[in-house]
PDB file of C-alpha atoms in Angstrom:
ATOM      1  CA  ASP A  30       0.000   0.000   0.000  1.00 70.00           C
ATOM      2  CA  GLN A  31       1.683   3.176  -1.239  1.00 82.00           C
ATOM      3  CA  GLN A  32       1.156   5.889   1.333  1.00 93.00           C
ATOM      4  CA  VAL A  33       2.852   8.537  -0.835  1.00 96.00           C
ATOM      5  CA  LYS A  34       2.033   8.616  -4.532  1.00 96.00           C
ATOM      6  CA  GLN A  35       3.466  10.539  -7.438  1.00 97.00           C
ATOM      7  CA  ASN A  36       1.204   9.612 -10.310  1.00 93.00           C
ATOM      8  CA  SER A  37       3.153  11.342 -13.067  1.00 95.00           C
ATOM      9  CA  PRO A  38       6.352   9.454 -13.905  1.00 95.00           C
ATOM     10  CA  SER A  39       7.534  12.244 -16.170  1.00 97.00           C
ATOM     11  CA  LEU A  40       6.975  15.907 -17.009  1.00 97.00           C
ATOM     12  CA  SER A  41       8.437  18.091 -19.753  1.00 98.00           C
ATOM     13  CA  VAL A  42       8.434  21.878 -19.516  1.00 98.00           C
ATOM     14  CA  GLN A  43       9.874  24.668 -21.601  1.00 98.00           C
ATOM     15  CA  GLU A  44      12.671  26.728 -20.067  1.00 97.00           C
ATOM     16  CA  GLY A  45      11.312  29.810 -18.315  1.00 97.00           C
ATOM     17  CA  ARG A  46       7.863  28.334 -17.758  1.00 98.00           C
ATOM     18  CA  ILE A  47       6.413  26.943 -14.539  1.00 98.00           C
ATOM     19  CA  SER A  48       6.940  23.313 -13.516  1.00 98.00           C
ATOM     20  CA  ILE A  49       4.301  21.784 -11.240  1.00 98.00           C
ATOM     21  CA  LEU A  50       5.013  18.436  -9.644  1.00 98.00           C
ATOM     22  CA  ASN A  51       2.254  16.721  -7.709  1.00 98.00           C
ATOM     23  CA  CYS A  52       2.138  14.320  -4.787  1.00 98.00           C
ATOM     24  CA  ASP A  53      -0.748  12.639  -2.971  1.00 97.00           C
ATOM     25  CA  TYR A  54      -0.709  10.865   0.369  1.00 97.00           C
ATOM     26  CA  THR A  55      -3.090   8.641   2.266  1.00 96.00           C
ATOM     27  CA  ASN A  56      -1.824   8.672   5.851  1.00 93.00           C
ATOM     28  CA  SER A  57      -3.377  11.567   7.758  1.00 93.00           C
ATOM     29  CA  MET A  58      -0.745  11.117  10.478  1.00 92.00           C
ATOM     30  CA  PHE A  59       1.977  12.639   8.293  1.00 93.00           C
ATOM     31  CA  ASP A  60       2.888  15.995   9.788  1.00 90.00           C
ATOM     32  CA  TYR A  61       5.704  17.159   7.541  1.00 93.00           C
ATOM     33  CA  PHE A  62       6.634  16.792   3.918  1.00 96.00           C
ATOM     34  CA  LEU A  63       9.853  17.186   1.973  1.00 96.00           C
ATOM     35  CA  TRP A  64      10.896  17.354  -1.654  1.00 97.00           C
ATOM     36  CA  TYR A  65      14.174  15.883  -2.839  1.00 97.00           C
ATOM     37  CA  LYS A  66      15.918  16.230  -6.181  1.00 97.00           C
ATOM     38  CA  LYS A  67      18.031  13.448  -7.654  1.00 95.00           C
ATOM     39  CA  TYR A  68      20.497  13.601 -10.528  1.00 94.00           C
ATOM     40  CA  PRO A  69      21.701  10.368 -12.179  1.00 89.00           C
ATOM     41  CA  ALA A  70      24.470   8.579 -10.273  1.00 84.00           C
ATOM     42  CA  GLU A  71      23.971  10.820  -7.232  1.00 89.00           C
ATOM     43  CA  GLY A  72      22.004  10.509  -4.022  1.00 92.00           C
ATOM     44  CA  PRO A  73      18.860  12.581  -3.466  1.00 94.00           C
ATOM     45  CA  THR A  74      19.432  16.128  -2.209  1.00 95.00           C
ATOM     46  CA  PHE A  75      17.012  17.988   0.012  1.00 94.00           C
ATOM     47  CA  LEU A  76      15.134  20.793  -1.697  1.00 96.00           C
ATOM     48  CA  ILE A  77      12.349  22.180   0.472  1.00 96.00           C
ATOM     49  CA  SER A  78      10.048  21.138   3.303  1.00 94.00           C
ATOM     50  CA  ILE A  79       6.679  22.081   4.764  1.00 95.00           C
ATOM     51  CA  SER A  80       4.963  21.439   8.039  1.00 93.00           C
ATOM     52  CA  SER A  81       1.349  20.282   8.110  1.00 92.00           C
ATOM     53  CA  ILE A  82       0.417  23.454  10.000  1.00 93.00           C
ATOM     54  CA  LYS A  83       1.317  25.532   6.950  1.00 93.00           C
ATOM     55  CA  ASP A  84      -0.159  25.622   3.473  1.00 94.00           C
ATOM     56  CA  LYS A  85       2.758  27.227   1.647  1.00 97.00           C
ATOM     57  CA  ASN A  86       6.530  27.466   1.908  1.00 96.00           C
ATOM     58  CA  GLU A  87       8.718  29.364  -0.501  1.00 97.00           C
ATOM     59  CA  ASP A  88      12.462  29.282  -1.150  1.00 95.00           C
ATOM     60  CA  GLY A  89      13.663  31.217  -4.150  1.00 97.00           C
ATOM     61  CA  ARG A  90      12.273  29.651  -7.307  1.00 97.00           C
ATOM     62  CA  PHE A  91      10.743  26.767  -5.371  1.00 98.00           C
ATOM     63  CA  THR A  92       7.361  26.845  -3.631  1.00 98.00           C
ATOM     64  CA  VAL A  93       5.585  23.947  -1.999  1.00 98.00           C
ATOM     65  CA  PHE A  94       1.814  24.038  -1.459  1.00 98.00           C
ATOM     66  CA  LEU A  95      -0.023  21.740   0.936  1.00 97.00           C
ATOM     67  CA  ASN A  96      -3.746  20.981   0.812  1.00 97.00           C
ATOM     68  CA  LYS A  97      -4.421  18.874   3.896  1.00 95.00           C
ATOM     69  CA  SER A  98      -8.094  18.306   3.187  1.00 95.00           C
ATOM     70  CA  ALA A  99      -7.234  16.833  -0.200  1.00 96.00           C
ATOM     71  CA  LYS A 100      -4.084  15.125   1.123  1.00 96.00           C
ATOM     72  CA  HIS A 101      -2.207  16.712  -1.749  1.00 97.00           C
ATOM     73  CA  LEU A 102       0.965  18.717  -2.124  1.00 97.00           C
ATOM     74  CA  SER A 103       2.680  20.251  -5.082  1.00 98.00           C
ATOM     75  CA  LEU A 104       6.059  21.721  -5.903  1.00 98.00           C
ATOM     76  CA  HIS A 105       6.183  24.750  -8.165  1.00 98.00           C
ATOM     77  CA  ILE A 106       9.391  25.778  -9.885  1.00 98.00           C
ATOM     78  CA  VAL A 107       9.345  29.234 -11.450  1.00 97.00           C
ATOM     79  CA  PRO A 108      11.064  29.906 -13.766  1.00 97.00           C
ATOM     80  CA  SER A 109      12.210  26.460 -14.789  1.00 98.00           C
ATOM     81  CA  GLN A 110      15.826  26.072 -15.893  1.00 97.00           C
ATOM     82  CA  PRO A 111      17.553  23.255 -17.801  1.00 96.00           C
ATOM     83  CA  GLY A 112      19.604  22.500 -14.660  1.00 96.00           C
ATOM     84  CA  ASP A 113      16.364  21.623 -12.891  1.00 97.00           C
ATOM     85  CA  SER A 114      16.082  18.490 -15.034  1.00 97.00           C
ATOM     86  CA  ALA A 115      16.189  15.656 -12.501  1.00 97.00           C
ATOM     87  CA  VAL A 116      13.991  13.164 -10.691  1.00 97.00           C
ATOM     88  CA  TYR A 117      11.939  14.783  -7.921  1.00 98.00           C
ATOM     89  CA  PHE A 118      10.806  12.736  -4.929  1.00 97.00           C
ATOM     90  CA  CYS A 119       8.089  13.686  -2.513  1.00 97.00           C
ATOM     91  CA  ALA A 120       8.574  12.351   1.042  1.00 96.00           C
ATOM     92  CA  ALA A 121       6.458  12.440   4.169  1.00 95.00           C
ATOM     93  CA  GLY A 122       7.157  11.875   7.825  1.00 92.00           C
ATOM     94  CA  ILE A 123       5.627  11.605  11.269  1.00 89.00           C
ATOM     95  CA  GLY A 124       7.580  13.611  13.803  1.00 78.00           C
ATOM     96  CA  SER A 125       8.306  11.058  16.496  1.00 71.00           C
ATOM     97  CA  ALA A 126       9.302   8.230  14.162  1.00 74.00           C
ATOM     98  CA  ARG A 127      12.090  10.130  12.373  1.00 82.00           C
ATOM     99  CA  GLN A 128      11.414   8.155   9.202  1.00 90.00           C
ATOM    100  CA  LEU A 129      10.473   9.248   5.712  1.00 92.00           C
ATOM    101  CA  THR A 130       8.151   7.539   3.253  1.00 95.00           C
ATOM    102  CA  PHE A 131       9.016   8.352  -0.345  1.00 96.00           C
ATOM    103  CA  GLY A 132       6.950   8.546  -3.498  1.00 97.00           C
ATOM    104  CA  SER A 133       8.101   6.897  -6.711  1.00 96.00           C
ATOM    105  CA  GLY A 134       9.441  10.100  -8.232  1.00 97.00           C
ATOM    106  CA  THR A 135       8.742  12.306 -11.246  1.00 97.00           C
ATOM    107  CA  GLN A 136      11.343  12.836 -13.952  1.00 97.00           C
ATOM    108  CA  LEU A 137      11.335  16.539 -14.857  1.00 98.00           C
ATOM    109  CA  THR A 138      12.856  17.565 -18.158  1.00 98.00           C
ATOM    110  CA  VAL A 139      13.275  21.282 -18.824  1.00 97.00           C
ATOM    111  CA  LEU A 140      13.710  21.922 -22.518  1.00 96.00           C
ATOM    112  CA  PRO A 141      15.943  24.821 -23.629  1.00 91.00           C
TER     113      PRO A 141
ATOM    114  CA  GLU B  25      30.527  21.038   3.062  1.00 66.00           C
ATOM    115  CA  ALA B  26      30.046  17.822   5.037  1.00 80.00           C
ATOM    116  CA  GLU B  27      28.868  14.837   3.015  1.00 92.00           C
ATOM    117  CA  VAL B  28      27.806  11.255   3.521  1.00 96.00           C
ATOM    118  CA  ALA B  29      30.444   8.940   2.072  1.00 97.00           C
ATOM    119  CA  GLN B  30      29.662   5.554   0.549  1.00 97.00           C
ATOM    120  CA  SER B  31      31.820   2.902  -1.050  1.00 97.00           C
ATOM    121  CA  PRO B  32      32.059   1.267  -3.421  1.00 97.00           C
ATOM    122  CA  ARG B  33      30.116   3.367  -5.923  1.00 96.00           C
ATOM    123  CA  TYR B  34      29.531   0.372  -8.183  1.00 97.00           C
ATOM    124  CA  LYS B  35      29.570  -3.349  -7.483  1.00 97.00           C
ATOM    125  CA  ILE B  36      29.040  -6.220  -9.880  1.00 97.00           C
ATOM    126  CA  THR B  37      28.762  -9.659  -8.369  1.00 97.00           C
ATOM    127  CA  GLU B  38      27.503 -13.081  -9.226  1.00 96.00           C
ATOM    128  CA  LYS B  39      24.487 -14.711  -7.688  1.00 96.00           C
ATOM    129  CA  SER B  40      25.247 -16.452  -4.357  1.00 96.00           C
ATOM    130  CA  GLN B  41      28.298 -14.300  -3.650  1.00 97.00           C
ATOM    131  CA  ALA B  42      28.630 -12.033  -0.620  1.00 97.00           C
ATOM    132  CA  VAL B  43      28.757  -8.246  -0.953  1.00 98.00           C
ATOM    133  CA  ALA B  44      29.308  -5.466   1.553  1.00 98.00           C
ATOM    134  CA  PHE B  45      28.660  -1.744   1.407  1.00 98.00           C
ATOM    135  CA  TRP B  46      30.164   0.910   3.640  1.00 98.00           C
ATOM    136  CA  CYS B  47      28.765   4.250   4.788  1.00 98.00           C
ATOM    137  CA  ASP B  48      30.289   7.117   6.760  1.00 97.00           C
ATOM    138  CA  PRO B  49      27.628   9.626   7.834  1.00 96.00           C
ATOM    139  CA  ILE B  50      28.066  13.325   8.418  1.00 95.00           C
ATOM    140  CA  SER B  51      29.963  13.915  11.658  1.00 93.00           C
ATOM    141  CA  GLY B  52      27.596  14.325  14.583  1.00 91.00           C
ATOM    142  CA  HIS B  53      24.620  12.733  12.883  1.00 93.00           C
ATOM    143  CA  ALA B  54      23.325  10.153  15.310  1.00 92.00           C
ATOM    144  CA  THR B  55      20.694   8.662  13.019  1.00 93.00           C
ATOM    145  CA  LEU B  56      21.773   6.561  10.052  1.00 96.00           C
ATOM    146  CA  TYR B  57      19.554   4.962   7.429  1.00 97.00           C
ATOM    147  CA  TRP B  58      20.074   2.359   4.729  1.00 98.00           C
ATOM    148  CA  TYR B  59      17.662   2.461   1.794  1.00 97.00           C
ATOM    149  CA  ARG B  60      17.213   0.363  -1.320  1.00 97.00           C
ATOM    150  CA  GLN B  61      16.049   2.074  -4.475  1.00 95.00           C
ATOM    151  CA  ILE B  62      14.862   0.041  -7.426  1.00 93.00           C
ATOM    152  CA  LEU B  63      14.797   1.832 -10.781  1.00 88.00           C
ATOM    153  CA  GLY B  64      11.531   3.702 -11.199  1.00 88.00           C
ATOM    154  CA  GLN B  65      10.684   3.598  -7.521  1.00 92.00           C
ATOM    155  CA  GLY B  66      11.432   5.734  -4.498  1.00 94.00           C
ATOM    156  CA  PRO B  67      13.915   4.818  -1.764  1.00 95.00           C
ATOM    157  CA  GLU B  68      12.617   2.160   0.623  1.00 96.00           C
ATOM    158  CA  LEU B  69      13.948   1.997   4.163  1.00 96.00           C
ATOM    159  CA  LEU B  70      15.856  -1.161   5.050  1.00 97.00           C
ATOM    160  CA  VAL B  71      17.253  -0.279   8.468  1.00 97.00           C
ATOM    161  CA  GLN B  72      17.483   2.710  10.807  1.00 95.00           C
ATOM    162  CA  PHE B  73      20.153   3.184  13.472  1.00 95.00           C
ATOM    163  CA  GLN B  74      20.205   5.578  16.392  1.00 93.00           C
ATOM    164  CA  ASP B  75      23.861   5.686  17.415  1.00 94.00           C
ATOM    165  CA  GLU B  76      24.862   2.013  17.506  1.00 94.00           C
ATOM    166  CA  SER B  77      21.360   0.671  18.135  1.00 94.00           C
ATOM    167  CA  VAL B  78      18.914  -0.601  15.534  1.00 95.00           C
ATOM    168  CA  VAL B  79      15.681   1.396  15.729  1.00 93.00           C
ATOM    169  CA  ASP B  80      13.846  -0.311  12.879  1.00 94.00           C
ATOM    170  CA  ASP B  81      14.863  -3.219  10.682  1.00 95.00           C
ATOM    171  CA  SER B  82      11.379  -4.497   9.941  1.00 94.00           C
ATOM    172  CA  GLN B  83      11.917  -4.247   6.171  1.00 94.00           C
ATOM    173  CA  LEU B  84      15.367  -5.853   6.178  1.00 95.00           C
ATOM    174  CA  PRO B  85      15.358  -9.379   4.676  1.00 94.00           C
ATOM    175  CA  LYS B  86      17.187 -10.853   7.623  1.00 92.00           C
ATOM    176  CA  ASP B  87      17.795 -14.238   6.046  1.00 95.00           C
ATOM    177  CA  ARG B  88      20.368 -12.664   3.761  1.00 97.00           C
ATOM    178  CA  PHE B  89      20.888  -9.041   4.820  1.00 97.00           C
ATOM    179  CA  SER B  90      22.706  -7.755   7.873  1.00 97.00           C
ATOM    180  CA  ALA B  91      23.681  -4.280   9.023  1.00 97.00           C
ATOM    181  CA  GLU B  92      25.871  -3.015  11.788  1.00 96.00           C
ATOM    182  CA  ARG B  93      27.074   0.260  13.230  1.00 96.00           C
ATOM    183  CA  LEU B  94      29.388  -0.977  15.931  1.00 86.00           C
ATOM    184  CA  LYS B  95      30.821   2.302  17.228  1.00 88.00           C
ATOM    185  CA  GLY B  96      27.861   4.440  16.342  1.00 86.00           C
ATOM    186  CA  VAL B  97      29.679   6.151  13.494  1.00 92.00           C
ATOM    187  CA  ASP B  98      30.197   4.330  10.190  1.00 96.00           C
ATOM    188  CA  SER B  99      28.055   1.419   9.092  1.00 97.00           C
ATOM    189  CA  THR B 100      28.231  -1.685   6.929  1.00 98.00           C
ATOM    190  CA  LEU B 101      25.407  -3.384   5.040  1.00 98.00           C
ATOM    191  CA  LYS B 102      26.026  -6.956   3.934  1.00 98.00           C
ATOM    192  CA  ILE B 103      24.176  -9.296   1.603  1.00 97.00           C
ATOM    193  CA  GLN B 104      24.952 -13.011   1.678  1.00 97.00           C
ATOM    194  CA  PRO B 105      24.123 -14.673  -0.612  1.00 96.00           C
ATOM    195  CA  ALA B 106      23.226 -12.101  -3.247  1.00 97.00           C
ATOM    196  CA  GLU B 107      20.237 -12.846  -5.485  1.00 96.00           C
ATOM    197  CA  LEU B 108      19.294 -11.454  -8.897  1.00 96.00           C
ATOM    198  CA  GLY B 109      16.484  -9.432  -7.335  1.00 95.00           C
ATOM    199  CA  ASP B 110      18.957  -7.559  -5.131  1.00 97.00           C
ATOM    200  CA  SER B 111      20.149  -5.498  -8.095  1.00 97.00           C
ATOM    201  CA  ALA B 112      19.387  -1.930  -7.058  1.00 96.00           C
ATOM    202  CA  MET B 113      20.874   1.310  -5.741  1.00 96.00           C
ATOM    203  CA  TYR B 114      21.719   1.136  -2.046  1.00 97.00           C
ATOM    204  CA  LEU B 115      21.601   4.534  -0.402  1.00 97.00           C
ATOM    205  CA  CYS B 116      22.845   5.610   2.984  1.00 98.00           C
ATOM    206  CA  ALA B 117      21.503   8.715   4.687  1.00 96.00           C
ATOM    207  CA  SER B 118      22.039  10.455   8.000  1.00 95.00           C
ATOM    208  CA  SER B 119      20.217  13.072   9.995  1.00 92.00           C
ATOM    209  CA  SER B 120      20.922  15.319  12.939  1.00 87.00           C
ATOM    210  CA  PRO B 121      18.893  15.196  16.140  1.00 78.00           C
ATOM    211  CA  GLY B 122      18.221  18.898  15.726  1.00 76.00           C
ATOM    212  CA  ALA B 123      16.715  18.662  12.243  1.00 74.00           C
ATOM    213  CA  SER B 124      13.249  20.193  12.306  1.00 71.00           C
ATOM    214  CA  TYR B 125      11.681  17.965   9.681  1.00 74.00           C
ATOM    215  CA  ASN B 126      14.040  15.028   9.770  1.00 78.00           C
ATOM    216  CA  GLU B 127      15.961  16.361   6.813  1.00 88.00           C
ATOM    217  CA  GLN B 128      18.078  13.447   5.711  1.00 92.00           C
ATOM    218  CA  PHE B 129      21.363  13.817   3.854  1.00 94.00           C
ATOM    219  CA  PHE B 130      22.089  11.111   1.324  1.00 96.00           C
ATOM    220  CA  GLY B 131      25.321   9.664   0.064  1.00 97.00           C
ATOM    221  CA  PRO B 132      25.948   8.997  -3.647  1.00 96.00           C
ATOM    222  CA  GLY B 133      24.810   5.381  -3.291  1.00 96.00           C
ATOM    223  CA  THR B 134      26.211   2.010  -4.354  1.00 97.00           C
ATOM    224  CA  ARG B 135      24.852   0.610  -7.596  1.00 96.00           C
ATOM    225  CA  LEU B 136      24.699  -3.188  -7.199  1.00 97.00           C
ATOM    226  CA  THR B 137      24.350  -5.489 -10.192  1.00 97.00           C
ATOM    227  CA  VAL B 138      23.875  -9.193  -9.519  1.00 97.00           C
ATOM    228  CA  LEU B 139      24.562 -11.463 -12.513  1.00 96.00           C
TER     229      LEU B 139
END
C-alpha cells in the first residue's frame, strides 16, 4: 500500500515556464513533507520542506503548497531552468518516528 | 561542506556471492539509514540506526541481509548470498537530532548489479 504517490512518472516543460510536480498521500498522520531532487548517479538532495500546520513554503524559485483536506501537495518551480532536469521525490514523515516515506518520483525535463 | 560517504560506488557480483557496502555519515549525525532504491521507484527503508542501536529493521530481509554500526559512526550493510532481485541502488543517509523535519542527507549510493 503506497502511502505517498506521485502519479506522473515524467513531465516536460519549456525553459522559463512553470513546472508543477504533484504528490498525494493517504496517511493523515503525516505531519511534515519534503521534496528531494536526484540527478543520475547521485544521491537525493534535500530541496524544500513544509509542516502540516502551513499551506505554503517558498524558497527562491521553489514553492511547496499543501492541501491537507485533499491530502495533496505540489512543488512549483518558477522559472524552470535546464539545470532543474532531474527526478523529484516527494517524502512524508511523522515527527516522532524520524522516518520518511518516499513517493516513486517524477522525472522533470526542462527543454531549452 | 560535510557529506555522507559511501563505497564502493559500483559493485558487480555473481548470484550467491557475498557483498558489503560501507557508509560514513556526516559527523555528529546520530541517526543513520540504509535504503534500497529500485529503478523507477522511491527509496525504501531497510534499516534505521540511532547511534549504535537498531531502531527499525522491519523491512530488512534478515535471512540474507545484515547491518551493523558498531561504534555508532560508520556502518556496513552486507548481503549473503546475493540474489538477482537484489540489483538496485543502495543509499545511505544520515540526519541530525536537531533537524526540524528530519531532513536526511544522502550519500551517492552504491549501484549493485547481480549477474
